[in-house]
């Protein structure tokens, strides 16, 4: 197993390691050589106990840096513990940015060095004074540099986080503006054309076609399809640009509340297709109305798109729709036989219907396949049950 860098350790684990090492070094140093502190004549066990106390105080160096630093400095006079003193001063330098405080500690180190030099001890000399001074001033400077670098790194990281957040907001704003532009185009072009179609069908139904039952029924179907298209357009505009819908734009288009296809609504789709001259058989096993809303809407769109495609590309064909709600999910198949007459070349087809259905089903974690089958065409889809379904289906 790869070793974890010390910088990634939790602070308390680092403190425990430093405390244990300093206590061990202090006790060992006390037994190896006599004390070189200002107070003389103390037994070695007392000096070792003082060194241990100094090391143990480092456990609180992050929470009480100044108190620990003063304690270690005072005890340094009794028991020569330069390692503990260096650790305490490093902590003060890394946590305190006040230069006057660090200067005060530097002066204290200089005074401690002079005291060690002029304290009258037989073993005190320039080396001991230099140790005392270096154990204070050096770690203070290093700790201050490390603390400043840490602050700069944190500031840079915070600035990067702000920039990333601003970039995300700009991207979201750009996407929102793009969606709003698409919504405007759809409303101004598609909505206008469909509205005119609905009005024209209504005028035809109550005018010249009133005395011809078949023409009146066709006009009513056109008007009904147009109204349904306007409702769904309104729903899509609400997804792309909610502000336009809530502001009341799109006069003549009533708000559409998303609803799922129960058996009756699927039957209405089939009945509508039959009125257009298609031969459609519907078989439903289970209860689609209890499915989550995104699954219901996907099911409705697949059936409707399949029936429309069969009407355009396979006129005269027989269509069979099978819907099965099982424990693992919804199984759907729409199959049509070979066409009995040539398809009209006047009907536009961009070839995006099946692609859009595949994307919709994929968003729900399902699969969709479509292709020729027994001289006709077969579309099969499976949408699994999911514990966390989206609150709103894709338009």
XYZ file of C-alpha atoms in Angstrom:
395
model
C 0.000 0.000 0.000
C 1.412 3.409 -0.967
C 2.494 5.637 1.898
C 0.359 8.696 2.615
C 2.263 12.023 2.539
C 2.576 13.708 5.924
C 0.896 16.832 4.538
C -2.307 14.814 3.987
C -2.473 13.563 7.548
C -5.175 14.970 9.843
C -3.794 17.781 12.071
C -4.368 15.839 15.294
C -2.393 12.882 13.983
C 0.510 15.192 13.090
C 0.331 16.771 16.558
C 0.414 13.346 18.180
C 3.473 12.360 16.142
C 5.320 15.613 16.909
C 4.476 15.343 20.619
C 5.684 11.745 20.850
C 8.949 12.484 18.997
C 9.754 15.582 21.077
C 8.996 13.814 24.376
C 11.244 10.911 23.403
C 14.077 13.217 22.290
C 13.805 15.369 25.425
C 13.946 12.404 27.808
C 16.790 10.771 25.904
C 18.798 14.012 25.802
C 18.308 14.525 29.560
C 19.813 11.102 30.334
C 22.652 11.339 27.820
C 24.144 14.640 29.041
C 23.655 16.926 32.043
C 21.315 19.853 31.850
C 22.637 23.032 30.306
C 19.770 25.203 31.623
C 20.239 28.240 33.834
C 19.144 26.358 36.959
C 21.783 23.874 38.112
C 21.899 21.075 40.559
C 18.598 19.450 39.535
C 18.565 15.676 39.382
C 18.424 14.061 35.996
C 14.925 12.545 36.574
C 13.600 16.062 37.261
C 15.172 17.383 34.088
C 13.709 14.437 32.153
C 10.262 15.105 33.628
C 10.523 18.765 32.613
C 11.518 17.754 29.078
C 8.533 15.392 28.917
C 6.179 18.154 30.126
C 7.560 20.486 27.466
C 6.984 17.858 24.779
C 3.453 17.096 25.968
C 2.522 20.779 25.822
C 2.972 20.678 22.046
C -0.293 18.757 21.832
C -2.093 22.098 22.365
C 0.174 24.163 20.100
C -2.510 24.790 17.457
C -5.234 25.780 19.913
C -3.038 27.862 22.255
C 0.052 28.731 20.210
C 1.218 31.713 22.271
C 0.609 30.064 25.637
C 2.524 26.964 24.553
C 5.341 29.098 23.098
C 5.779 31.046 26.351
C 5.664 27.866 28.420
C 8.245 26.124 26.236
C 10.506 29.204 26.319
C 10.407 29.366 30.121
C 10.964 25.627 30.494
C 13.845 25.881 28.039
C 15.737 27.613 30.835
C 15.242 24.597 33.092
C 15.685 21.854 30.513
C 17.513 22.528 27.270
C 14.841 21.520 24.679
C 15.637 23.219 21.357
C 13.448 20.860 19.302
C 10.343 21.658 21.348
C 11.188 25.348 21.234
C 11.565 25.224 17.449
C 8.226 23.411 17.037
C 6.396 25.926 19.246
C 7.888 28.921 17.436
C 7.153 27.432 14.022
C 3.505 27.085 15.029
C 3.342 30.713 16.173
C 4.926 31.922 12.931
C 2.564 29.875 10.751
C -0.602 30.951 12.584
C 0.091 34.581 13.549
C 0.670 37.205 10.828
C 1.339 40.115 13.207
C 4.911 41.186 12.623
C 5.144 42.969 15.961
C 4.318 39.747 17.785
C 6.924 37.847 15.801
C 9.430 40.628 16.501
C 8.710 40.301 20.217
C 9.477 36.601 20.063
C 12.685 37.372 18.208
C 13.737 39.761 20.944
C 12.875 37.099 23.493
C 15.113 34.684 21.627
C 17.954 37.174 21.657
C 17.504 37.764 25.384
C 17.370 34.029 26.009
C 20.607 33.646 24.110
C 22.308 36.339 26.201
C 20.937 34.821 29.395
C 22.371 31.472 28.450
C 25.702 33.090 27.629
C 25.939 35.268 30.758
C 24.108 33.095 33.247
C 27.260 31.962 34.919
C 26.898 28.338 34.006
C 30.104 26.392 33.590
C 28.951 24.817 30.306
C 27.193 27.883 28.854
C 28.842 29.429 25.839
C 28.283 30.992 22.475
C 27.104 27.682 21.052
C 24.281 27.367 23.601
C 23.308 31.001 23.084
C 23.249 30.525 19.324
C 21.111 27.404 19.736
C 18.574 29.324 21.811
C 18.463 32.209 19.366
C 18.251 29.972 16.284
C 15.573 27.765 17.877
C 13.323 30.855 18.160
C 14.113 33.143 15.235
C 14.640 30.465 12.572
C 11.364 28.545 13.090
C 9.476 31.854 13.401
C 10.719 32.940 9.977
C 10.083 29.554 8.373
C 6.614 29.281 9.913
C 5.745 32.798 8.783
C 6.823 31.994 5.210
C 4.837 28.747 5.194
C 1.768 30.511 6.607
C 1.944 33.269 4.016
C 2.281 30.691 1.243
C -0.698 28.788 2.642
C -2.764 31.990 2.721
C -1.799 32.827 -0.850
C -2.683 29.321 -1.985
C -6.061 29.527 -0.253
C -6.694 32.932 -1.824
C -5.808 31.628 -5.281
C -8.031 28.584 -4.806
C -10.897 30.784 -3.646
C -10.420 33.029 -6.669
C -10.361 30.028 -9.001
C -13.567 28.734 -7.399
C -15.196 32.146 -7.925
C -14.090 32.221 -11.565
C -15.382 28.700 -12.163
C -18.692 29.651 -10.571
C -18.894 32.767 -12.744
C -18.080 30.719 -15.848
C -20.829 28.260 -14.987
C -23.270 31.108 -14.510
C -22.244 32.624 -17.834
C -22.676 29.268 -19.560
C -26.080 28.797 -17.972
C -27.074 32.329 -18.970
C -25.928 31.697 -22.549
C -27.899 28.451 -22.687
C -30.948 30.190 -21.225
C -30.696 32.931 -23.857
C -30.332 30.312 -26.575
C -33.379 28.453 -25.299
C -35.302 31.711 -25.127
C -34.340 32.474 -28.731
C -35.505 29.023 -29.822
C -38.743 29.550 -27.904
C -39.292 32.903 -29.616
C -38.737 31.377 -33.047
C -41.069 28.483 -32.299
C -43.729 30.809 -30.935
C -43.494 33.367 -33.725
C -43.225 30.909 -36.620
C -44.611 27.503 -35.677
C -47.222 28.799 -33.265
C -48.470 31.343 -35.759
C -48.766 28.781 -38.551
C -50.538 26.214 -36.402
C -52.917 28.859 -35.052
C -53.833 29.822 -38.599
C -54.372 26.162 -39.402
C -56.742 25.776 -36.437
C -58.671 28.906 -37.394
C -58.894 27.810 -41.022
C -60.112 24.350 -40.039
C -62.745 25.887 -37.788
C -63.932 28.171 -40.554
C -64.038 25.246 -42.978
C -65.990 23.097 -40.503
C -68.666 25.730 -39.967
C -68.652 26.965 -43.555
C -68.337 25.071 -46.828
C -67.810 21.678 -45.178
C -70.852 21.951 -42.912
C -73.055 20.105 -45.388
C -70.537 17.390 -46.203
C -70.133 14.981 -43.254
C -66.794 13.560 -44.326
C -65.317 17.006 -44.991
C -66.685 18.311 -41.695
C -65.196 15.364 -39.834
C -61.828 15.907 -41.528
C -61.894 19.601 -40.678
C -62.743 18.756 -37.072
C -59.801 16.330 -36.928
C -57.470 18.987 -38.321
C -58.738 21.496 -35.786
C -58.391 18.977 -32.933
C -54.844 18.063 -33.975
C -53.957 21.721 -34.246
C -55.243 22.486 -30.768
C -53.302 19.547 -29.372
C -50.197 20.746 -31.190
C -50.632 24.223 -29.712
C -50.986 22.781 -26.216
C -47.815 20.734 -26.595
C -46.026 23.704 -28.147
C -47.064 25.719 -25.107
C -45.611 23.018 -22.860
C -42.321 22.990 -24.761
C -42.113 26.782 -24.635
C -42.594 26.550 -20.880
C -39.514 24.312 -20.651
C -37.396 26.409 -22.998
C -38.440 29.826 -21.697
C -40.749 29.755 -18.652
C -40.835 33.572 -18.459
C -42.563 33.839 -21.827
C -45.308 31.482 -20.756
C -45.854 33.052 -17.350
C -45.886 36.487 -18.971
C -48.948 35.447 -20.946
C -47.418 35.191 -24.406
C -48.890 32.878 -26.972
C -52.441 34.134 -27.037
C -54.967 31.493 -27.915
C -52.864 28.692 -26.456
C -54.225 27.502 -23.133
C -51.861 26.209 -20.451
C -51.349 22.494 -20.693
C -51.019 20.478 -17.521
C -48.795 17.452 -18.181
C -50.718 14.277 -17.872
C -49.854 10.673 -18.446
C -51.543 8.276 -20.834
C -53.926 5.976 -19.093
C -55.643 3.234 -21.056
C -58.392 5.605 -22.168
C -55.934 8.128 -23.586
C -54.055 5.426 -25.473
C -57.403 4.282 -26.814
C -58.093 7.860 -27.912
C -54.812 7.868 -29.850
C -55.841 4.649 -31.559
C -59.373 5.915 -32.219
C -57.966 9.095 -33.718
C -55.703 7.049 -35.969
C -58.657 4.911 -37.058
C -60.592 8.045 -37.959
C -57.720 8.938 -40.274
C -58.173 5.589 -42.008
C -55.570 3.459 -40.237
C -56.227 -0.085 -39.083
C -54.865 -0.162 -35.529
C -55.075 -2.838 -32.839
C -54.263 -1.879 -29.225
C -53.460 -4.365 -26.468
C -52.672 -3.087 -22.970
C -51.516 -5.374 -20.178
C -51.341 -3.570 -16.824
C -52.073 -0.037 -15.738
C -50.023 2.695 -17.441
C -51.728 5.401 -15.383
C -49.833 4.372 -12.213
C -46.418 4.808 -13.834
C -44.240 7.827 -13.018
C -45.054 10.844 -15.143
C -41.855 10.803 -17.265
C -42.507 7.159 -18.208
C -46.133 7.917 -19.023
C -45.236 10.802 -21.278
C -42.499 8.847 -23.030
C -44.979 6.021 -23.644
C -47.527 8.449 -25.050
C -44.989 10.084 -27.376
C -43.696 6.755 -28.664
C -47.176 5.471 -29.516
C -48.208 8.732 -31.137
C -45.000 9.066 -33.165
C -45.197 5.435 -34.277
C -48.771 5.814 -35.467
C -47.887 9.016 -37.306
C -44.889 7.383 -38.987
C -46.989 4.406 -40.029
C -49.600 6.738 -41.519
C -46.951 8.635 -43.492
C -44.663 5.834 -44.631
C -46.926 2.756 -44.688
C -50.384 3.815 -45.914
C -52.913 1.016 -45.767
C -50.799 -1.056 -43.360
C -52.197 -2.705 -40.257
C -50.635 -1.473 -37.016
C -50.487 -3.403 -33.746
C -49.642 -1.643 -30.467
C -48.682 -3.813 -27.490
C -48.142 -2.213 -24.062
C -47.113 -4.397 -21.098
C -46.517 -2.961 -17.620
C -44.417 -5.545 -15.794
C -42.388 -5.723 -12.618
C -39.152 -4.692 -14.316
C -40.641 -1.846 -16.359
C -42.750 -1.062 -19.406
C -42.420 -3.079 -22.602
C -43.810 -1.480 -25.733
C -43.887 -2.602 -29.343
C -45.519 -0.980 -32.354
C -45.465 -3.080 -35.528
C -46.991 -2.381 -38.896
C -47.335 -4.605 -41.919
C -46.165 -3.723 -45.403
C -47.935 -0.740 -47.002
C -50.681 -1.437 -49.498
C -50.074 1.740 -51.514
C -47.276 4.163 -52.155
C -46.579 6.834 -49.591
C -47.233 10.460 -50.482
C -44.158 12.489 -51.364
C -45.806 15.713 -50.152
C -45.424 14.837 -46.467
C -42.237 16.326 -44.973
C -40.023 14.017 -42.968
C -36.789 15.081 -41.373
C -35.975 11.652 -39.990
C -35.623 12.977 -36.447
C -38.634 11.273 -34.854
C -37.017 7.945 -33.961
C -33.792 9.682 -32.914
C -35.719 11.930 -30.548
C -37.612 8.976 -29.115
C -34.348 7.087 -28.571
C -32.893 10.033 -26.678
C -36.020 10.363 -24.562
C -35.980 6.668 -23.654
C -32.226 6.753 -22.957
C -32.729 9.581 -20.466
C -35.012 7.252 -18.537
C -32.457 4.443 -18.621
C -34.268 2.427 -21.264
C -33.603 1.193 -24.769
C -35.365 1.639 -28.084
C -34.838 -0.225 -31.344
C -36.506 0.320 -34.688
C -36.149 -1.235 -38.114
C -37.709 -3.338 -40.873
C -39.495 -6.486 -39.748
C -41.375 -9.089 -41.848
C -41.850 -6.672 -44.734
C -43.090 -3.957 -42.413
C -41.592 -1.978 -39.568
C -41.170 -2.714 -35.854
C -40.392 -0.330 -33.025
C -39.643 -1.846 -29.606
C -38.943 0.056 -26.391
C -38.233 -0.870 -22.800
C -38.289 1.645 -19.930
C -37.218 0.258 -16.541
C -38.649 1.293 -13.223
C -36.369 3.729 -11.413
C -36.488 4.718 -7.779
C -35.469 8.289 -8.520
C -37.320 9.397 -11.601
C -37.040 12.987 -12.828
C -39.803 15.264 -11.621
C -40.435 16.478 -15.150
C -40.009 14.535 -18.338
C -38.143 15.767 -21.340
C -40.336 17.732 -23.715
